[in-house]
Short mmCIF file of C-alpha atoms in Angstrom, two decimals:
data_model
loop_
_atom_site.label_atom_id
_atom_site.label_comp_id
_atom_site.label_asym_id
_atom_site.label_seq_id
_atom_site.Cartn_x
_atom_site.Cartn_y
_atom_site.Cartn_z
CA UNK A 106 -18.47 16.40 -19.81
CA UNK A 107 -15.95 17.52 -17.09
CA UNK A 108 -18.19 16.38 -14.35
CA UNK A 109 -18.72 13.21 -15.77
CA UNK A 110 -15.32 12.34 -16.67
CA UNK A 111 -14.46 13.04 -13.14
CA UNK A 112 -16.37 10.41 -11.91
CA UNK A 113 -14.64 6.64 -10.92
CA UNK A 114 -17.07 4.59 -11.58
CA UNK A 115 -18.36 2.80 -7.67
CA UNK A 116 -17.14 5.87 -6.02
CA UNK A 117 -20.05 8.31 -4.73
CA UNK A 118 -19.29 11.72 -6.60
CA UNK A 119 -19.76 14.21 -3.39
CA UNK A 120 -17.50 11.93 -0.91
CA UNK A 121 -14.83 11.88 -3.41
CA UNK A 122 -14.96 15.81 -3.90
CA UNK A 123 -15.08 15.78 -0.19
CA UNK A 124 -12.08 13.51 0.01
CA UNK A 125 -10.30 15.69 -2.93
CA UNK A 126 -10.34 18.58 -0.38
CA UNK A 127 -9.84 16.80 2.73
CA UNK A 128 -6.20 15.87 0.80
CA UNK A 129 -5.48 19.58 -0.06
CA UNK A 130 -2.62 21.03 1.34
CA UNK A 131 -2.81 22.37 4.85
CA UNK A 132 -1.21 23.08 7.44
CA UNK A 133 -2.73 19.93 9.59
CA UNK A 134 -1.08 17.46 7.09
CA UNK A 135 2.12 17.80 7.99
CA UNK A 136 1.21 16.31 11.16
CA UNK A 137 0.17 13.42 9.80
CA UNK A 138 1.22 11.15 12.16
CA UNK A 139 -0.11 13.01 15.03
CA UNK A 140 -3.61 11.81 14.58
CA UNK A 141 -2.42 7.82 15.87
CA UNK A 142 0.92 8.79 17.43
CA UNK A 143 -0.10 8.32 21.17
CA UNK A 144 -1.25 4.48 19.95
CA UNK A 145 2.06 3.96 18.13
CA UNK A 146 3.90 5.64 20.87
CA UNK A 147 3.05 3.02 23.54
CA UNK A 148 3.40 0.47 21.25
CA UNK A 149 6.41 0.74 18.75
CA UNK A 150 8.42 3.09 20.82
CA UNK A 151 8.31 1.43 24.49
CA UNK A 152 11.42 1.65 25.78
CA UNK A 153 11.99 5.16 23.73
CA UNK A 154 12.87 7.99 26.28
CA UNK A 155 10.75 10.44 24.11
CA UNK A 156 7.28 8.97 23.23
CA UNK A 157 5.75 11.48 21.29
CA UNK A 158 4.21 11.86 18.14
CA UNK A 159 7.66 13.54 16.80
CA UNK A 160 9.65 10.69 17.17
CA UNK A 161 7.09 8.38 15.75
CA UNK A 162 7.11 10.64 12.61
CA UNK A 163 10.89 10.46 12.75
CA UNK A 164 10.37 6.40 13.17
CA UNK A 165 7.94 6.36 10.01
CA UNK A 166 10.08 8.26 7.96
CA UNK A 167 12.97 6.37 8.60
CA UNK A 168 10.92 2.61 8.01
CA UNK A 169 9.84 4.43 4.77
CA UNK A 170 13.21 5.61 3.71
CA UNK A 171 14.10 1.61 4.19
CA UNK A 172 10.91 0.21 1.82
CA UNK A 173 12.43 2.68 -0.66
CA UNK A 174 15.21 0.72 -0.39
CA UNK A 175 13.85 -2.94 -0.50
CA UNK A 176 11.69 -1.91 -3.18
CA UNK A 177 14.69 -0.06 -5.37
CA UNK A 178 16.30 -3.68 -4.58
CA UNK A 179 13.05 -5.92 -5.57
CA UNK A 180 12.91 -3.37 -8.72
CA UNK A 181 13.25 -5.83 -11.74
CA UNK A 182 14.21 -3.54 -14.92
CA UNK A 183 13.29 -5.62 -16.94
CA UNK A 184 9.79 -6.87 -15.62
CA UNK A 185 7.04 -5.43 -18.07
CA UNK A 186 3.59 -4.16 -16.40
CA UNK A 187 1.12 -6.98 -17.56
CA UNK A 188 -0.87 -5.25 -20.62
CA UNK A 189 -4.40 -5.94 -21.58
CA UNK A 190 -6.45 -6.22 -24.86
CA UNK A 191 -8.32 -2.60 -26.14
CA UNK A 192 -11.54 -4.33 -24.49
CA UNK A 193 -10.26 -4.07 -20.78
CA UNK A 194 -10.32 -0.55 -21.26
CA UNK A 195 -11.96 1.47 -18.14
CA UNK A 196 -14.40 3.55 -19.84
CA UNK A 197 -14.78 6.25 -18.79
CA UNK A 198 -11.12 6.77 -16.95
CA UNK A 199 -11.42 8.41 -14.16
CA UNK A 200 -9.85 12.21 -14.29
CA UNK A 201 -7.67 12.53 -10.49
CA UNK A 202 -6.32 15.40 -9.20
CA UNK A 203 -6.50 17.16 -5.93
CA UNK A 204 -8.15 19.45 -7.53
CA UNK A 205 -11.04 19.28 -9.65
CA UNK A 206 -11.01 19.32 -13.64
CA UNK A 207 -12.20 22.99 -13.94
CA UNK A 208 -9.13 24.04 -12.10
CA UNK A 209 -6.57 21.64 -13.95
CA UNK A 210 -3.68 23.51 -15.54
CA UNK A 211 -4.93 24.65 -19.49
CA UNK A 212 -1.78 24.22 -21.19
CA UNK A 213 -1.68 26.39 -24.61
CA UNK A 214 0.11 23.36 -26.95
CA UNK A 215 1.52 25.97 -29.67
CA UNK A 216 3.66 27.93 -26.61
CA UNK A 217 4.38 24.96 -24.70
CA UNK A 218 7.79 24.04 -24.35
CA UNK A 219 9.19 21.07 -22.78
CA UNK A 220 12.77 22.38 -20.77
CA UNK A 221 15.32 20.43 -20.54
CA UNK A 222 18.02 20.80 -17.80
CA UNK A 223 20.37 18.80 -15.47
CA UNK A 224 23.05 16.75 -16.44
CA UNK A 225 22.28 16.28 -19.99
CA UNK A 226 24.40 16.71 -23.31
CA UNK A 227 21.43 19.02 -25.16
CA UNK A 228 19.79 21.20 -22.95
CA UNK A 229 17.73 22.77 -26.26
CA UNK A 230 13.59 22.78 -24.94
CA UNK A 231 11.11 20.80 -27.38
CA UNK A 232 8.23 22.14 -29.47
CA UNK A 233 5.28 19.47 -29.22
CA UNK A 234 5.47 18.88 -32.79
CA UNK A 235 9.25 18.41 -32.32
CA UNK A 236 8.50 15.99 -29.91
CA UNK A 237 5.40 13.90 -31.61
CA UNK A 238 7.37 13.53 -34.71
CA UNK A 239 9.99 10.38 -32.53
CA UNK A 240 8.34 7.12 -33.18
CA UNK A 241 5.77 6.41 -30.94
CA UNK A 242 4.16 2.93 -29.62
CA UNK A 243 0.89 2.39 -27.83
CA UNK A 244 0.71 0.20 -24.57
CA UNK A 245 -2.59 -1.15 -22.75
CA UNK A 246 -1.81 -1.20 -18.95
CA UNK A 247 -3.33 -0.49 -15.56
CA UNK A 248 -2.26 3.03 -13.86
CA UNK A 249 -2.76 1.89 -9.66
CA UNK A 250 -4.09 4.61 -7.44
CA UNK A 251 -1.90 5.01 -4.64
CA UNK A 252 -5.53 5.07 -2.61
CA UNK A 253 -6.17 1.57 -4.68
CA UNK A 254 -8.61 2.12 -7.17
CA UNK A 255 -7.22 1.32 -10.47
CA UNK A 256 -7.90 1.78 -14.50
CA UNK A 257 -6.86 0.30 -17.39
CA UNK A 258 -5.87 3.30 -19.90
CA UNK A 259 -4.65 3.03 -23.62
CA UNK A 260 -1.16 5.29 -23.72
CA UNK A 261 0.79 6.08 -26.63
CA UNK A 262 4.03 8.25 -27.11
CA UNK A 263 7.96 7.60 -26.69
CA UNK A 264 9.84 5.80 -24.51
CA UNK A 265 11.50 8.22 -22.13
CA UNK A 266 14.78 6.09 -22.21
CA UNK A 267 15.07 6.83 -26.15
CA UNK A 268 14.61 10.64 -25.99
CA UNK A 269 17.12 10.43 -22.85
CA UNK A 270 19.43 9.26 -24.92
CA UNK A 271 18.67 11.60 -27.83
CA UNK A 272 19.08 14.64 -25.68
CA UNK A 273 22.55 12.71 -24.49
CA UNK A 274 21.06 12.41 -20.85
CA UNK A 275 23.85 11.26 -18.28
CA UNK A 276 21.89 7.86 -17.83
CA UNK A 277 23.87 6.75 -14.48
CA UNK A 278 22.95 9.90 -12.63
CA UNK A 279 20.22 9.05 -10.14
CA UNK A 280 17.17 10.72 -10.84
CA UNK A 281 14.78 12.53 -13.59
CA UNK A 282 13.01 15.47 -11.96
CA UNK A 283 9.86 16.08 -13.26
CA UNK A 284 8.02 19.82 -13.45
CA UNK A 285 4.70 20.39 -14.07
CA UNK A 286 1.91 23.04 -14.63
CA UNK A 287 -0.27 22.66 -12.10
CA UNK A 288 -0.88 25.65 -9.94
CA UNK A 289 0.95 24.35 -7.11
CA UNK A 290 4.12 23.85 -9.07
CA UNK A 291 3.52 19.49 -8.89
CA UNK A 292 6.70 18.02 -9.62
CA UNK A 293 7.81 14.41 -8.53
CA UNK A 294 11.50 12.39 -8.80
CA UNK A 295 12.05 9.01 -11.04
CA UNK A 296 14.86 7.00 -10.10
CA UNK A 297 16.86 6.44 -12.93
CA UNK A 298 16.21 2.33 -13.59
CA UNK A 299 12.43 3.24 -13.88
CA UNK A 300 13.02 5.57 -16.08
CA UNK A 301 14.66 3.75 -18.61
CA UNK A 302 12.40 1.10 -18.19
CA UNK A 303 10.99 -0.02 -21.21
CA UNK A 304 7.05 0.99 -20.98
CA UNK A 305 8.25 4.24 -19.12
CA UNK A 306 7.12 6.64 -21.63
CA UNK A 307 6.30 10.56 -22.71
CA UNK A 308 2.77 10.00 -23.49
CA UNK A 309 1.10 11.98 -26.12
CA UNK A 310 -2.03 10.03 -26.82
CA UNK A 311 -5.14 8.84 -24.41
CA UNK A 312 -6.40 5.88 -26.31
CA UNK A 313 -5.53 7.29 -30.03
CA UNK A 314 -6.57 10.79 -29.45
CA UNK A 315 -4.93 13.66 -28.24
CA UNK A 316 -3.85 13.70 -24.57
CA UNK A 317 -7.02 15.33 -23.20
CA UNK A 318 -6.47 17.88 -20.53
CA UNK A 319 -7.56 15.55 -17.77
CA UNK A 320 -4.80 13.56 -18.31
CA UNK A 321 -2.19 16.09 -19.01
CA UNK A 322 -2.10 17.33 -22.53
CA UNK A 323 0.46 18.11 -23.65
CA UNK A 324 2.58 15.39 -21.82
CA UNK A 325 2.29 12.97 -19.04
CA UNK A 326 4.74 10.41 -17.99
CA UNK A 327 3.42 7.06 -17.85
CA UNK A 328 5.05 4.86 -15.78
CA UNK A 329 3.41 1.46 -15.34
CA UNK A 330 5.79 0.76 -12.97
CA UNK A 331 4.62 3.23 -10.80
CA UNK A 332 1.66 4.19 -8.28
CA UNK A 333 -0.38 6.84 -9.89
CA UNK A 334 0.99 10.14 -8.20
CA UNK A 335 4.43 9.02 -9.59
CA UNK A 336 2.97 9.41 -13.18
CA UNK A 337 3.33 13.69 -13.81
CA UNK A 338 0.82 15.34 -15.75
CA UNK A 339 1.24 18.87 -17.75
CA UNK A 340 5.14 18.42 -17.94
CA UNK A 341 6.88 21.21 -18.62
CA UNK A 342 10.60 20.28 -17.51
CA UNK A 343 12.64 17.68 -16.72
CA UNK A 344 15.81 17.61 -15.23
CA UNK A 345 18.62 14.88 -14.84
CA UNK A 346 19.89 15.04 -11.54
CA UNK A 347 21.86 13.13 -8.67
CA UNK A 348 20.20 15.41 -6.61
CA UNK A 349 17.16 14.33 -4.26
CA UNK A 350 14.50 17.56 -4.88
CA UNK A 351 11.58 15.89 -3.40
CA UNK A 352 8.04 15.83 -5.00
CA UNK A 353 4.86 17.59 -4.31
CA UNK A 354 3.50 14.26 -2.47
CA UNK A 355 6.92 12.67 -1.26
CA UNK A 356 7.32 15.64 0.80
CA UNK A 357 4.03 15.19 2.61
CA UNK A 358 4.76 11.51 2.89
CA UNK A 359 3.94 9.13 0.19
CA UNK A 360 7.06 7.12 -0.24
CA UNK A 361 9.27 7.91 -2.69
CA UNK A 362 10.04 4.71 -4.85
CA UNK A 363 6.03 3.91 -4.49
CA UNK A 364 7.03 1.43 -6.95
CA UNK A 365 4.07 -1.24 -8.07
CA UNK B 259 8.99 -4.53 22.83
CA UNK B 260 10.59 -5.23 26.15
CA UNK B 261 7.37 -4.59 28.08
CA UNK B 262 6.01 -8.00 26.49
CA UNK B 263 8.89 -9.62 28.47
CA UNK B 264 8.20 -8.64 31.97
CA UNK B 265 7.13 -12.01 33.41
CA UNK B 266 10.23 -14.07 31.79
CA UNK B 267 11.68 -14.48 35.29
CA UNK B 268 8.44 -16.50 36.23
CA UNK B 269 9.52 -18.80 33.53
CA UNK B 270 11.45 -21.84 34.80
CA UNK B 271 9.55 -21.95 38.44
CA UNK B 272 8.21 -25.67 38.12
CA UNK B 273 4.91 -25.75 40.11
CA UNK B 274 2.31 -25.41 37.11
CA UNK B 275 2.85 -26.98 33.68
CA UNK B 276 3.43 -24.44 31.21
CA UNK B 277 0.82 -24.10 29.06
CA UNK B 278 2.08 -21.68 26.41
CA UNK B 279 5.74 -20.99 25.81
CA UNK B 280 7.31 -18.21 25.94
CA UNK B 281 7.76 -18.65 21.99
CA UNK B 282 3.75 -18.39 21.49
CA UNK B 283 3.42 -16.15 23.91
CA UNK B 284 6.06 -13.58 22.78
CA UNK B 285 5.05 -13.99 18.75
CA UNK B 286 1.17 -13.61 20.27
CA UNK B 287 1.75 -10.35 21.89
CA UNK B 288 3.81 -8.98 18.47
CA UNK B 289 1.52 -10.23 16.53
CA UNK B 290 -1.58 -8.62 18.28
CA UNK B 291 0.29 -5.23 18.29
CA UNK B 292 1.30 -5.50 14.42
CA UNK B 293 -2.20 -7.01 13.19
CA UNK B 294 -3.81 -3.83 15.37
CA UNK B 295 -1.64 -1.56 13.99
CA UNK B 296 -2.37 -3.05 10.44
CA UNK B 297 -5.65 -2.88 10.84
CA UNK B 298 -6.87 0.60 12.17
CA UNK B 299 -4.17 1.69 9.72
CA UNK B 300 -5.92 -0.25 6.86
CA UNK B 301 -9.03 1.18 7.73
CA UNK B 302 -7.45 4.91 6.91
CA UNK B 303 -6.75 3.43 3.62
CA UNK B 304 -9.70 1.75 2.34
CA UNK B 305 -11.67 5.40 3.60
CA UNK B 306 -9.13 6.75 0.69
CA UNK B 307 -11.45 4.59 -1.97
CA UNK B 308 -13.97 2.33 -0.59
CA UNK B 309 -15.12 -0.88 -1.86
CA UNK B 310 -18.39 -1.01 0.43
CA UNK B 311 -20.77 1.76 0.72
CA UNK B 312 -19.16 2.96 4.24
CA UNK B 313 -16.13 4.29 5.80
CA UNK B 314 -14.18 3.62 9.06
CA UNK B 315 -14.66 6.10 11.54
CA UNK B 316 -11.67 8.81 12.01
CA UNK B 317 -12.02 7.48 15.86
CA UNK B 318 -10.38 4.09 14.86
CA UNK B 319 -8.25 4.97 12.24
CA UNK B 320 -4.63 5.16 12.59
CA UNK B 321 -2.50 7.62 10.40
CA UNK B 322 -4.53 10.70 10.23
CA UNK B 323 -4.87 10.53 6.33
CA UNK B 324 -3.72 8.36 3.47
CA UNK B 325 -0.34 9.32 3.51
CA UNK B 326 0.41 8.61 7.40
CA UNK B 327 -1.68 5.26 6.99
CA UNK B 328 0.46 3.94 4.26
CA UNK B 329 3.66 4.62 6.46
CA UNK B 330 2.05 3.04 9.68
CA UNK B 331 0.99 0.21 6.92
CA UNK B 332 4.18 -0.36 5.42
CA UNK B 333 6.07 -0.13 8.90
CA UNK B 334 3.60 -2.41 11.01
CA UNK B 335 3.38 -4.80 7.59
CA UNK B 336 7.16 -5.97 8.84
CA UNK B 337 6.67 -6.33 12.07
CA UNK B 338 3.67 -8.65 11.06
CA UNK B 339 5.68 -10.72 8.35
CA UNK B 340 8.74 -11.65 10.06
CA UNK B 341 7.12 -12.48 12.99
CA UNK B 342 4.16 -14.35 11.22
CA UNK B 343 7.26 -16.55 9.01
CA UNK B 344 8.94 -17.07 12.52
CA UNK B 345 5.54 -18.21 13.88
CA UNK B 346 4.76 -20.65 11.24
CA UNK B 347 8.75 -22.09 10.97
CA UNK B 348 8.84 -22.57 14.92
CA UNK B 349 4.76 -24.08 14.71
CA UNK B 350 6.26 -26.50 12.05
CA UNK B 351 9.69 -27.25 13.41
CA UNK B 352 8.56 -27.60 17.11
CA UNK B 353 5.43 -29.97 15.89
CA UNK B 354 3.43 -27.47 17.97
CA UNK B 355 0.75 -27.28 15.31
CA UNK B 356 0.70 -30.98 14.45
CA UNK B 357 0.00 -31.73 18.39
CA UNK B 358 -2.37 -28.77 18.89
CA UNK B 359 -4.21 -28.03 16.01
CA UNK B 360 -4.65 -31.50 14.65
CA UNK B 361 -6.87 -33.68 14.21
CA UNK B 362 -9.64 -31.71 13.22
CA UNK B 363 -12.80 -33.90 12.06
CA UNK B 364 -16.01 -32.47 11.08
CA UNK B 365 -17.75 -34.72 13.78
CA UNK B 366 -15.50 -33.11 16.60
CA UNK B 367 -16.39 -29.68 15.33
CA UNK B 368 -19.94 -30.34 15.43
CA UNK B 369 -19.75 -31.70 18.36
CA UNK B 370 -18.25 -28.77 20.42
CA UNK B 371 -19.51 -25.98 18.63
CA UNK B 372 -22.93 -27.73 20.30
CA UNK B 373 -21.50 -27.57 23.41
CA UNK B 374 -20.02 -24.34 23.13
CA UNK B 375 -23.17 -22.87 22.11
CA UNK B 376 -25.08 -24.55 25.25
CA UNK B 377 -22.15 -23.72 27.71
CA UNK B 378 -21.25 -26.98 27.59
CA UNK B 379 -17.56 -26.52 26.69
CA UNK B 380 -15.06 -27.56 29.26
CA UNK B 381 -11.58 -25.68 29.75
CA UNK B 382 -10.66 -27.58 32.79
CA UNK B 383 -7.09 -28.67 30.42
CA UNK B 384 -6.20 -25.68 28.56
CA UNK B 385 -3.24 -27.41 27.14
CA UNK B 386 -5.69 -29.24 24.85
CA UNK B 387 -7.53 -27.29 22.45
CA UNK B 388 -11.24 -28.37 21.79
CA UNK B 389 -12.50 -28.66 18.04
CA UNK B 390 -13.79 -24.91 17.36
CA UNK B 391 -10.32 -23.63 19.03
CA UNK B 392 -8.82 -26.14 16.88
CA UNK B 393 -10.64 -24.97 13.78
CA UNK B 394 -10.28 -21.93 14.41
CA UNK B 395 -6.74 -21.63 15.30
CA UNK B 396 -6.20 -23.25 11.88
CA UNK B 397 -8.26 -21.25 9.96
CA UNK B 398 -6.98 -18.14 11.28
CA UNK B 399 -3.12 -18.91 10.13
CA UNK B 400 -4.30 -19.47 6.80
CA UNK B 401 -5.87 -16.27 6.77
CA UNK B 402 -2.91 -14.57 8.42
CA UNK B 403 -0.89 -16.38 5.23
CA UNK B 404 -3.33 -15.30 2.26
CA UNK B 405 -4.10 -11.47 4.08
CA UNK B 406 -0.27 -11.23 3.46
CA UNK B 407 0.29 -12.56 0.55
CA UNK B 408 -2.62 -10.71 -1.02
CA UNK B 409 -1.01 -7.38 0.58
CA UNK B 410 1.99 -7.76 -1.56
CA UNK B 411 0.12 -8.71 -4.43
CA UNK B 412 -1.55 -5.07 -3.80
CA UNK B 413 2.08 -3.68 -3.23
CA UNK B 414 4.21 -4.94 -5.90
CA UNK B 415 1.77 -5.95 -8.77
CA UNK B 416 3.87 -5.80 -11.33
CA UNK B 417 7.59 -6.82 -9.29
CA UNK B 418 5.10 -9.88 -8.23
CA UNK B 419 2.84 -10.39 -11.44
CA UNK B 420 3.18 -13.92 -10.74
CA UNK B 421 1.37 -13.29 -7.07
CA UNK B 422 -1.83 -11.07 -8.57
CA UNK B 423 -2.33 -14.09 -10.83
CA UNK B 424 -2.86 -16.43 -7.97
CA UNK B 425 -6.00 -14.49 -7.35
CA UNK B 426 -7.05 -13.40 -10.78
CA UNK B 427 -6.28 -10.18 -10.85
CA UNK B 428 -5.25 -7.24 -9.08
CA UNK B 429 -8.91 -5.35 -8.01
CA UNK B 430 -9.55 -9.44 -7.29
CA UNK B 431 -6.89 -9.35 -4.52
CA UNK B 432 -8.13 -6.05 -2.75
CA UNK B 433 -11.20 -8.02 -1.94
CA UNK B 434 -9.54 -10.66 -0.97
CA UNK B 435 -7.46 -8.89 1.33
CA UNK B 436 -10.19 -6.54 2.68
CA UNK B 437 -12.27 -10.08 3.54
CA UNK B 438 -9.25 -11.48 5.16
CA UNK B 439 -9.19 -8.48 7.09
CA UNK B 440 -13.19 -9.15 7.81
CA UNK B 441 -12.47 -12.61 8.56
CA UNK B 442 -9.69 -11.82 11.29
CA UNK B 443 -11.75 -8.80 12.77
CA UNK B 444 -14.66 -11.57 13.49
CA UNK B 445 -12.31 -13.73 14.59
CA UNK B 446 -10.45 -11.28 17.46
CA UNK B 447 -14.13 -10.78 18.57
CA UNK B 448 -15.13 -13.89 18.98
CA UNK B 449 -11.22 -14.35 20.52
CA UNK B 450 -11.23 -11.60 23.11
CA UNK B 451 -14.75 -12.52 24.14
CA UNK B 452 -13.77 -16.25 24.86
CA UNK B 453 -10.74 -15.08 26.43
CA UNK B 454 -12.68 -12.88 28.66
CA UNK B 455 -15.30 -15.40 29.32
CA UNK B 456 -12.45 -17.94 30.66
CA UNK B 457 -9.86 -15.57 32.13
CA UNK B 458 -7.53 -18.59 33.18
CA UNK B 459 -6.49 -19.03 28.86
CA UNK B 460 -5.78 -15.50 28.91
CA UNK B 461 -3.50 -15.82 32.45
CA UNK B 462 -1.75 -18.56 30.23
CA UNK B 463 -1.28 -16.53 27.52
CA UNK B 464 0.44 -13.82 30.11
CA UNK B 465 2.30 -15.67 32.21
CA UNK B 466 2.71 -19.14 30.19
CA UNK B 467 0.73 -21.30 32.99
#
């Protein structure tokens, strides 16, 4: 079942475990821009005293803090993800990870807690049957792949901006920092408007079942709004902060709004 | 970008006509650094999930891996737009495309692509573009308009719903943009080669005359 379910359909299996370990952390991908600087040296930075592949990571970096700008600005609040009928459904939805399914983070749902922290009136963690028992809606949309594949997935569970205000969440601070279980400590930043967007949800259910472990049982955040990477799996915290804390993927380069 | 600039001070010496303003030629150089930057840079990405049963090789990508792709991407991808709008205003406004690119009959087309395909094709006046430049000239600016607007159909698909449904849907408009991409690739072959083939057009392009 697992390697089946890890399979996106049109997407040879062995190049896309090779290209799940050519993105694992290393040492090499920090330099990331190294690989085309001398190219975007001569041509971006002429007139630059210093043309080297240090300043054209500084350049990038500095173009991509501005597209998280014009994006927070395009950012519509109240512009709903298109949704589809039961029968667009990708079946099977691709499991994605860095990692493959066997090593995907087994999350015991009877100790699980989620932890609440930040700026927020009730800081008290949540049992998952705590949390299953708020009234929960199911949406149709398509999660995008910040390598463009995408999948239409069947989500149900509670919209983040309700239980934000349930736990009294400070709602103009800036961000909600999420924690996860992976090995590696994955966590990733949501500005504030997307997460009190409507379809922005704590998702409990993979198309009326259980959130399976490829998807993050015992909660993922599904925002529709959102590339892929942006959507955590195997929450176990969230924080409301006006601090910037930087994700597991932002800090190696995605851009941060990677809004869709 | 000032190295694109170097032969302004040859501008304004009145013993040739000029054949390409400075305009063209200054939005032709941008453009051919932003479209090659786009595209070895959109190579990177497809490799991340291919459509096609191949992958771009690491030599000609730009970016290293997805993440440093995206950023050359989304860098380059203004560059490209604001000098492709200011392209297409000035073509408009200056009736540069009007006098250059048309007419464009199918009769003329068949015509020259004979010739051009027997050798036959003069470029004794460069100012005046045969049928198959005319053609495609043309057909390259509409591709340069739908490989954009397909891109941000890919990059804000929700923000610009209204976009992905111009081309059916969103996995619709990542073909679309990967055979725009095809479609200007073949083109800069075909461009380069002509341009090497009659190395006066591409003094023109340099110098303006």
């Amino acid at each position: 079942m697992a390697k089946r379910s890890f399979l996106i359909p049109g997407v040879d299996k062995r190049l896309l475990i090779k290209d799940s370990l050519k993105t694992m952390p290393d040492l090499t991908r920090r330099r990331f821009i190294a690989g085309g600087a001398s190219l975007g040296a001569l041509t971006l930075l002429t007139g630059c005293d210093v043309v080297d592949s240090s300043s054209a990571d500084a350049l990038l970096a500095k173009i991509s803090k501005f597209n998280d700008a014009v994006q927070a600005y395009i950012f519509n609040p109240d512009a709903l993800a298109p949704t589809f009928p039961e029968s667009a459904i990708t079946k099977p939805f691709p499991f994605n990870a860095y990692y493959e399914l066997d090593d995907a983070p087994e999350v015991d749902g009877e100790a699980w807690k989620l932890e609440v922290r930040g700026l927020v009136d009730n800081k008290k963690s949540w049992t998952l049957p705590e949390l299953t028992k708020l009234p929960q809606f199911t949406q149709i949309t398509r999660h995008i792949c910040v390598e463009g594949w995408s999948a239409i997935g069947s989500w149900t569970g509670t919209p983040l901006r309700d239980f934000l205000k349930l736990i009294g969440a400070d709602t103009r601070a800036k961000y909600v920092w999420f924690q996860c279980a992976d090995k590696d400590g994955y966590n990733s930043p949501l500005d504030m408007r997307t997460a009190l967007h409507p379809q922005t949800q704590m998702t409990f259910k993979f198309g009326n079942e259980i959130l399976p472990r490829a998807y993050g049982f015992p909660m993922k955040i599904r925002v529709p709004t959102k590339l892929g990477f942006k959507n955590p799996k195997y929450v176990v915290s969230m924080e409301v902060t006006n601090d910037y804390k930087g994700g597991y993927w932002e800090d190696q380069g995605y851009n941060s709004f990677s809004g869709s | 970008m000032s190295s694109l600039t170097v032969t302004d001070d040859q501008v304004g010496t009145t013993r040739a006509k000029v054949i390409q303003p400075i305009w063209v030629r200054l939005m032709h150089w941008t453009n051919a650094v932003a479209m090659i930057l786009m595209i070895m840079s959109g190579w990177q990405i497809y490799n991340a999930s291919p459509l096609f049963d191949f992958r771009f090789s690491h030599d000609v990508t730009l970016g290293g891996w997805l993440g440093g792709a995206l950023l050359w991407h989304f860098a380059a991808m203004w560059l490209l737009m604001v000098n492709g709008l200011a392209y297409l205003i000035t073509g408009f406004a200056t009736g540069r495309f009007a006098r250059k690119l048309l007419p464009i009959t199918p009769a003329g087309v068949i015509h020259d692509v004979k010739a051009a395909l027997t050798f036959k094709l003069s470029h004794d006046d460069l100012s005046v573009y045969n049928y198959v430049q005319r053609t495609l000239y043309a057909g390259i600016i509409l591709v340069g308009v739908l490989i954009v607007l397909s891109g941000l159909s890919m990059w804000k698909p929700v923000q610009l719903h209204w976009l992905v449904m111009l081309f059916g849907d969103y996995p619709t408009a990542r073909y679309v943009h990967f055979f725009c991409m095809a479609a200007i690739c073949a083109f800069l072959v075909v461009h380069v080669l002509l341009a090497l083939l009659v190395p006066k057009s591409l003094r023109a392009m340099i110098i303006g005359r």
